[in-house]
Structures are given as structure tokens and as C-alpha cells.
Amino acid sequence: PMSSLQTFEDIVQKLDYLRLEQLEDLSHILTQKIQQVTNHIALSRDDSSENLELDLPTDLTVEYFQTPLNQERILRLEKLKTCLETGVMDSLRNSIEKSDFEIPLSLSSSLEQESDPKTIRLIQDVLTLVADIYPDFYCKLGNSGAFNWIIRELVESEQDRVMMALMFLSLIASGGGIDSRELRKLDEDLIECLVELGLKNIDNYDESVLLASVRCLFCVCRVFDVSAENPVVKVVTRNKLSSQLGNSMISIINGGDAFSLKPGLHFLQCIFASQESSDFLFVNDLHVLIDVIILAVNNLGQGDLLCLDFLKVLSHLWNNLAHFADSGYKKQELVTLVTQLLETYPPSHPIYEAAASMILHLPNFSQ
């Protein structure tokens, strides 16, 4: 069909922009998916599933995958992967959950010592399958203590480890399960790594890495108070190139990502709460942000307290960014927005109080 032909042509056109290593990654992913389907068909057609079950112990232990013989370890990981893919051993799945994910967490913690690319990929596949079967594994993975290593590997290491670390970072950035106590352990050097990771991928056509790093910055920022002492604010203020991430940050907020929106608005409150960091965004990005906020607040349902987060961003921005207040950008639309909120809610409502506070602190509104 013509639609399929057009889609194929679009794909070919996009492939022209991919780097060689990205094409190799794509080839690996496609080969992997084909192998999964092939394994599933083979297991459904014959009795090979019975043989596989006999080969893999039903009472798996962490020690079973710690054999010093690398080829034997690869074989055992391959069997585990196939069992998870096909559901051959329900008892295996049950034991993984009942042991509080002891085996997959042990595999994840061993990655820092792994050097064999095939072993790393197999562990990646196993952990991804476990996460697909048990969404709670996201939280366990986020709290496993591997977070600091993951960030460093993404910035510094060779391609196989980068792919492995990216998978973890994506899980942490999208799952929302990581314990705030773990995030508070990140020092400014590691936060700088997150910033550098985003900057490194702005021009590399790898938006997934860029957005994952920005989402993680939001997550880390949110566990600290709105203050100039917030370590994320200190890092992005110190690194003048970090303003280049502004466009991606606004894109995430504009997308209304259920997980990233509130952390993103918290980040903006932190940025605009201090005069030292309030000029973080480029002027064009700042204008886009104002447009996004006006549209978002107008589209919120009545009583949606997310409105408070947007109003706090506007209030901090107007108070501390003098040249924006003087520019008058979208001034009338902002006046109309606040006025409508005052007319919509009773004086006892928190949204009314926030809007009234803006009027008191923003004298330009009355002009």
C-alpha cells in the first residue's frame, strides 16, 4: 500500500542521519526481537520447553550465576532469558518475586565488574524482561545503589556499557520509584555528569539520552528544597553551557508527562527563586515557557491544584527576572489569566490565594 511505501521512505530518510554505531545498535535490537519470536515459536511447536526446564534448576540461587567460567555463565543467562520470554517456568517467575528480586538485583550490581559485551547484553535483556513482568522492579532497581555508577558509565564508557546504563537511567527517569534518600546521595560532580550527558547528546541525534538525562535532573532537583543552595541549581548555574538544555526541559513540561511535569515545575521554581540563576533560560526559550504556562493553566480542569505549581513558577520568575518583567511579554494574557482565576475561585481557595499573592507582589500587573 502507498501508506506503507511512504512510511518506508520516511524510515530510509531518517536512517541517513544515523551514525554507524546507531545502525549497529538498531541491528542488534531487530535481531534480538526476531530471536525472541523464533524462540517462542520453537517452544510452542515441540517439547523443547520440557528439556529447558530440566536444564535450569527450579530453585535458582544467586550463586548459580556466579560461576567463574564465562561460557557457562553465558549459557545460564541465556536459559534464564528464554524462560522469562516464554513463560516456560512459572515457578521461576514466582521465585524471583518471592525472593524480593534477589537474582536480578545481584546481576545488576555485578555490572560494574563485567567486561564481556555479550554478558552485559544478556544481563540487560534479563533485567528488561523482569521489569516488563514486574513493574515493581523499577523501584527495586532504583534503590539498588547502582545509580552513581550508571551516570558515570553513561558519560565515560564504551558503547556496550553506555547502552546498559541508558536502560537503567530510562527506568529510573520514567518509573518514579527511586528512593529520595538515594537521590540525595548524589554529589555535585555526579549532577555535573548528568548535565554533561545531556549536552553531549544535543547534537548527536540521540534524543532518548538527552531527555532521560533531563528527566533525571528534574528527579534529583525535586528532593531538595526551592533554594539557591539546591545542588542542581548550583551546578546548572555554574555550567554556562547548561542553558542549552532549556529547550528540552520545556519540551518535557509541555508534553505533560505525568511523571516529569511536577518535578520539572519544581526545577523551574528553584531556578527562578534566585536572581543568580533566574537568567538560566535563553530569551526565546523563556517566551516559549510563558506560552506553555498560559496554555496549560487555561486547559486545567477547575480545582486542579497543579495550577499552584504553574503560578509559583510565574511568581518567582516575575519577582527575580527584572528584564522579563520590564519586557511586558504576554503581559495582557497574564493579567487576564490571573484575573480569571480570582473570579473563578472563592477567597478561601488556595488557587485564589496564590493568584492574589501574585497581584500583591507584581505591581506591573496593575499598570
XYZ file of C-alpha atoms in Angstrom:
367
model
C 0.000 0.000 0.000
C 1.036 3.575 -0.630
C 0.948 4.414 3.091
C 3.420 1.617 3.779
C 5.697 2.816 0.984
C 5.658 6.350 2.362
C 6.451 5.068 5.830
C 9.354 3.037 4.450
C 10.697 6.068 2.597
C 10.490 8.123 5.792
C 12.472 5.462 7.626
C 15.151 5.361 4.939
C 15.407 9.138 5.020
C 15.864 9.132 8.790
C 18.450 6.381 8.596
C 20.641 8.692 6.543
C 21.171 10.791 9.669
C 22.108 7.921 11.930
C 25.699 7.228 12.848
C 27.234 3.844 12.123
C 27.160 2.749 15.770
C 23.468 3.675 15.988
C 22.762 1.478 12.975
C 24.631 -1.340 14.709
C 22.502 -0.797 17.818
C 19.354 -0.857 15.681
C 20.520 -4.069 14.001
C 21.087 -5.645 17.427
C 17.596 -4.663 18.612
C 15.920 -6.055 15.481
C 17.942 -9.269 15.626
C 17.039 -9.614 19.287
C 13.305 -9.238 18.628
C 13.415 -11.722 15.745
C 15.203 -14.207 18.001
C 12.560 -13.754 20.688
C 9.781 -14.573 18.224
C 11.744 -17.538 16.839
C 12.294 -18.926 20.331
C 8.635 -18.537 21.164
C 7.525 -20.354 18.005
C 10.043 -23.149 18.533
C 8.973 -23.693 22.106
C 5.298 -23.756 21.176
C 5.820 -26.354 18.424
C 7.849 -29.022 20.160
C 8.822 -30.350 23.558
C 11.998 -28.300 23.852
C 10.392 -26.390 26.735
C 10.469 -29.546 28.851
C 14.170 -30.036 28.185
C 14.881 -26.400 29.003
C 13.038 -26.671 32.299
C 15.097 -29.718 33.245
C 18.332 -27.916 32.386
C 17.600 -24.929 34.625
C 17.140 -25.554 38.377
C 13.747 -24.612 39.776
C 15.370 -23.384 42.991
C 17.668 -20.808 41.436
C 20.194 -19.017 43.635
C 22.462 -16.010 43.181
C 25.459 -18.348 43.293
C 24.167 -20.235 40.241
C 25.060 -17.238 38.043
C 28.423 -16.559 39.685
C 30.315 -19.401 38.019
C 33.899 -18.362 37.123
C 33.531 -19.991 33.692
C 32.317 -17.236 31.412
C 30.844 -19.510 28.718
C 28.914 -21.457 31.345
C 27.629 -18.213 32.806
C 26.510 -17.013 29.374
C 24.677 -20.292 28.798
C 22.869 -19.997 32.132
C 21.907 -16.388 31.437
C 20.586 -17.364 28.004
C 18.400 -20.060 29.585
C 17.097 -17.608 32.159
C 16.318 -15.076 29.436
C 14.436 -17.666 27.347
C 12.404 -18.829 30.349
C 11.389 -15.245 31.128
C 10.487 -14.571 27.491
C 8.326 -17.640 27.015
C 6.919 -18.252 30.472
C 8.208 -21.830 30.380
C 8.780 -21.962 34.122
C 6.084 -20.261 36.136
C 7.874 -21.452 39.259
C 10.916 -19.407 38.164
C 8.885 -16.220 37.886
C 7.301 -16.834 41.270
C 10.663 -17.476 42.919
C 12.072 -14.214 41.519
C 9.253 -12.222 43.065
C 9.195 -14.118 46.370
C 12.942 -13.651 46.847
C 12.424 -9.857 46.535
C 14.213 -9.897 43.168
C 17.449 -11.114 44.718
C 18.795 -12.671 41.494
C 18.154 -9.757 39.070
C 19.398 -7.231 41.638
C 22.550 -9.304 42.077
C 23.035 -9.305 38.317
C 22.587 -5.526 38.166
C 25.130 -4.950 40.944
C 27.665 -7.152 39.109
C 27.637 -4.933 36.013
C 30.374 -2.653 37.294
C 32.788 -5.600 37.153
C 31.563 -7.021 33.831
C 33.783 -6.629 30.794
C 32.361 -9.129 28.287
C 29.908 -7.364 25.913
C 27.776 -10.475 25.427
C 27.345 -10.940 29.173
C 26.433 -7.278 29.587
C 23.781 -7.525 26.850
C 22.335 -10.695 28.348
C 22.038 -9.089 31.779
C 20.410 -6.076 30.136
C 17.880 -8.349 28.423
C 17.126 -10.271 31.624
C 16.587 -7.115 33.662
C 14.383 -5.584 30.974
C 12.242 -8.743 30.899
C 11.936 -8.785 34.691
C 10.885 -5.112 34.623
C 8.279 -5.893 31.946
C 6.817 -8.714 34.045
C 7.039 -6.944 37.412
C 6.695 -3.130 37.290
C 7.651 -3.034 40.996
C 11.151 -3.979 39.887
C 11.648 -0.363 38.739
C 11.597 0.743 42.355
C 13.911 -2.060 43.484
C 16.324 -1.240 40.692
C 16.325 2.461 41.535
C 17.200 1.715 45.153
C 19.903 -0.855 44.406
C 22.794 1.571 44.919
C 23.959 1.355 41.288
C 22.700 4.850 40.420
C 26.014 6.712 40.763
C 27.868 4.177 38.651
C 25.161 4.277 35.984
C 25.527 8.027 35.439
C 29.322 7.875 35.225
C 29.169 4.963 32.781
C 26.815 6.882 30.507
C 29.244 9.767 30.232
C 32.556 7.930 30.103
C 32.310 4.316 28.973
C 32.394 2.328 25.784
C 29.247 1.714 23.722
C 28.076 -1.551 25.301
C 28.174 -0.166 28.806
C 26.534 3.055 27.626
C 23.594 1.046 26.285
C 23.374 -0.866 29.551
C 23.463 2.287 31.641
C 20.940 4.044 29.415
C 18.450 1.273 30.074
C 18.816 1.816 33.826
C 18.649 5.575 33.525
C 15.477 5.351 31.437
C 13.868 3.057 34.009
C 14.747 5.405 36.839
C 13.669 8.508 34.924
C 10.313 7.050 33.877
C 9.455 4.731 36.739
C 9.406 7.250 39.567
C 10.280 4.619 42.136
C 13.757 5.641 43.232
C 14.025 6.474 46.921
C 14.666 10.165 47.605
C 17.369 9.142 50.086
C 19.318 7.602 47.206
C 18.963 10.736 45.107
C 20.238 12.875 47.983
C 23.491 10.904 47.893
C 24.377 12.354 44.503
C 27.148 14.885 44.863
C 27.613 17.869 42.574
C 30.185 16.028 40.450
C 27.606 13.379 39.559
C 24.951 16.002 38.853
C 27.509 17.649 36.574
C 27.802 14.283 34.812
C 24.059 14.359 34.142
C 24.353 17.864 32.695
C 27.333 16.856 30.529
C 25.430 13.788 29.352
C 22.566 15.945 28.139
C 24.878 18.454 26.465
C 26.842 15.658 24.820
C 23.699 14.346 23.116
C 22.098 17.598 21.953
C 23.737 17.307 18.534
C 24.094 13.513 18.385
C 20.563 12.755 17.160
C 20.038 10.700 20.337
C 17.057 12.391 21.927
C 16.370 9.434 24.226
C 19.638 10.008 26.119
C 19.089 13.776 26.202
C 15.555 13.531 27.592
C 16.498 10.781 30.050
C 19.280 12.951 31.490
C 16.969 15.979 31.792
C 14.265 13.913 33.497
C 16.840 12.650 35.976
C 17.945 16.227 36.687
C 14.310 17.025 37.482
C 14.078 13.993 39.784
C 17.218 14.917 41.695
C 16.212 18.574 41.983
C 12.813 17.718 43.446
C 14.184 16.004 46.566
C 15.790 19.303 47.606
C 14.018 22.489 48.699
C 13.375 25.509 46.496
C 16.593 27.344 47.223
C 19.733 28.698 45.608
C 21.528 26.001 47.620
C 19.743 23.260 45.717
C 22.715 21.299 44.256
C 21.099 21.007 40.825
C 20.617 24.777 40.677
C 24.223 25.319 41.752
C 25.523 23.007 39.027
C 23.470 24.413 36.133
C 24.266 27.964 37.246
C 27.972 27.180 37.325
C 27.954 25.467 33.921
C 27.051 28.235 31.490
C 26.500 25.744 28.650
C 23.649 24.099 30.563
C 21.240 26.747 29.239
C 21.318 24.755 26.001
C 19.196 22.139 27.806
C 16.388 24.667 28.286
C 14.587 23.734 25.087
C 14.442 20.057 26.067
C 13.287 20.937 29.578
C 10.392 22.999 28.242
C 9.558 20.263 25.746
C 9.133 17.743 28.598
C 6.939 20.143 30.576
C 4.883 20.993 27.503
C 4.338 17.276 26.871
C 2.526 16.971 30.199
C 4.483 13.852 31.167
C 2.654 12.591 34.274
C 5.913 11.652 35.977
C 8.159 14.552 34.914
C 5.755 17.516 34.999
C 5.734 18.306 38.738
C 9.497 17.693 39.142
C 10.044 19.913 36.085
C 7.951 22.727 37.551
C 9.821 22.336 40.844
C 13.094 22.728 38.929
C 11.834 25.956 37.324
C 10.739 27.297 40.715
C 14.244 26.624 42.020
C 15.840 28.310 39.005
C 13.687 31.450 39.183
C 13.721 31.687 43.005
C 17.157 33.298 42.955
C 18.408 36.278 40.965
C 21.730 34.484 40.440
C 20.077 31.669 38.465
C 16.953 33.386 37.127
C 18.521 34.134 33.744
C 19.175 30.415 33.116
C 16.891 30.221 30.062
C 17.599 31.910 26.751
C 15.100 34.684 25.974
C 13.401 32.689 23.201
C 13.065 29.652 25.476
C 11.654 31.898 28.193
C 8.976 33.190 25.829
C 8.064 29.642 24.854
C 7.811 28.718 28.542
C 5.377 31.586 29.210
C 3.244 30.456 26.258
C 3.273 26.890 27.610
C 2.261 28.005 31.111
C -0.619 30.175 29.886
C -1.954 27.379 27.690
C -1.519 24.729 30.397
C -3.316 26.735 33.115
C -6.179 27.565 30.767
C -6.552 23.866 29.916
C -6.515 22.613 33.523
C -9.787 21.436 34.983
C -11.358 23.597 37.661
C -9.866 22.824 41.049
C -6.750 21.149 39.649
C -4.068 22.020 42.198
C -1.356 21.643 39.538
C -2.300 25.240 38.815
C -0.477 26.209 42.014
C 2.812 24.844 40.659
C 2.474 26.894 37.476
C 1.602 30.046 39.452
C 4.649 29.593 41.700
C 6.884 29.444 38.619
C 5.351 32.666 37.283
C 5.639 34.401 40.640
C 9.323 33.531 41.108
C 10.060 34.437 37.509
C 8.430 37.848 37.712
C 10.000 38.716 41.064
C 13.590 37.830 40.203
C 13.976 38.338 36.463
C 13.860 42.110 36.101
C 14.326 42.290 32.337
C 11.393 39.925 31.797
C 9.076 41.983 33.986
C 10.150 45.086 32.070
C 9.718 43.466 28.660
C 5.964 43.100 29.062
C 5.915 39.843 27.078
C 2.354 38.453 27.083
C 1.549 40.926 29.869
C -2.111 41.263 28.935
C -2.579 37.497 28.647
C -1.012 37.040 32.085
C -3.237 39.735 33.607
C -6.284 38.065 32.071
C -5.175 34.665 33.360
C -4.770 35.829 36.966
C -7.992 37.824 36.834
C -9.949 34.797 35.640
C -8.548 32.706 38.496
C -9.623 35.362 41.015
C -13.120 35.361 39.523
C -13.352 31.561 39.429
C -12.349 30.621 42.981
C -13.589 31.763 46.406
C -11.117 33.692 48.615
C -10.575 30.633 50.818
C -9.331 28.501 47.919
C -5.515 28.019 47.653
C -5.542 28.903 43.943
C -7.287 32.209 44.737
C -4.714 32.898 47.448
C -1.836 32.192 45.046
C -3.340 34.451 42.368
C -3.983 37.216 44.892
C -0.409 36.927 46.116
C 0.806 37.441 42.560
C -1.213 40.641 42.301
C 0.294 41.921 45.553
C 3.862 41.134 44.561
C 3.655 42.057 40.905
C 2.915 45.782 40.740
C 3.351 45.775 36.965
C 0.081 43.901 36.701
C -1.883 46.937 37.785
C -0.338 49.249 35.223
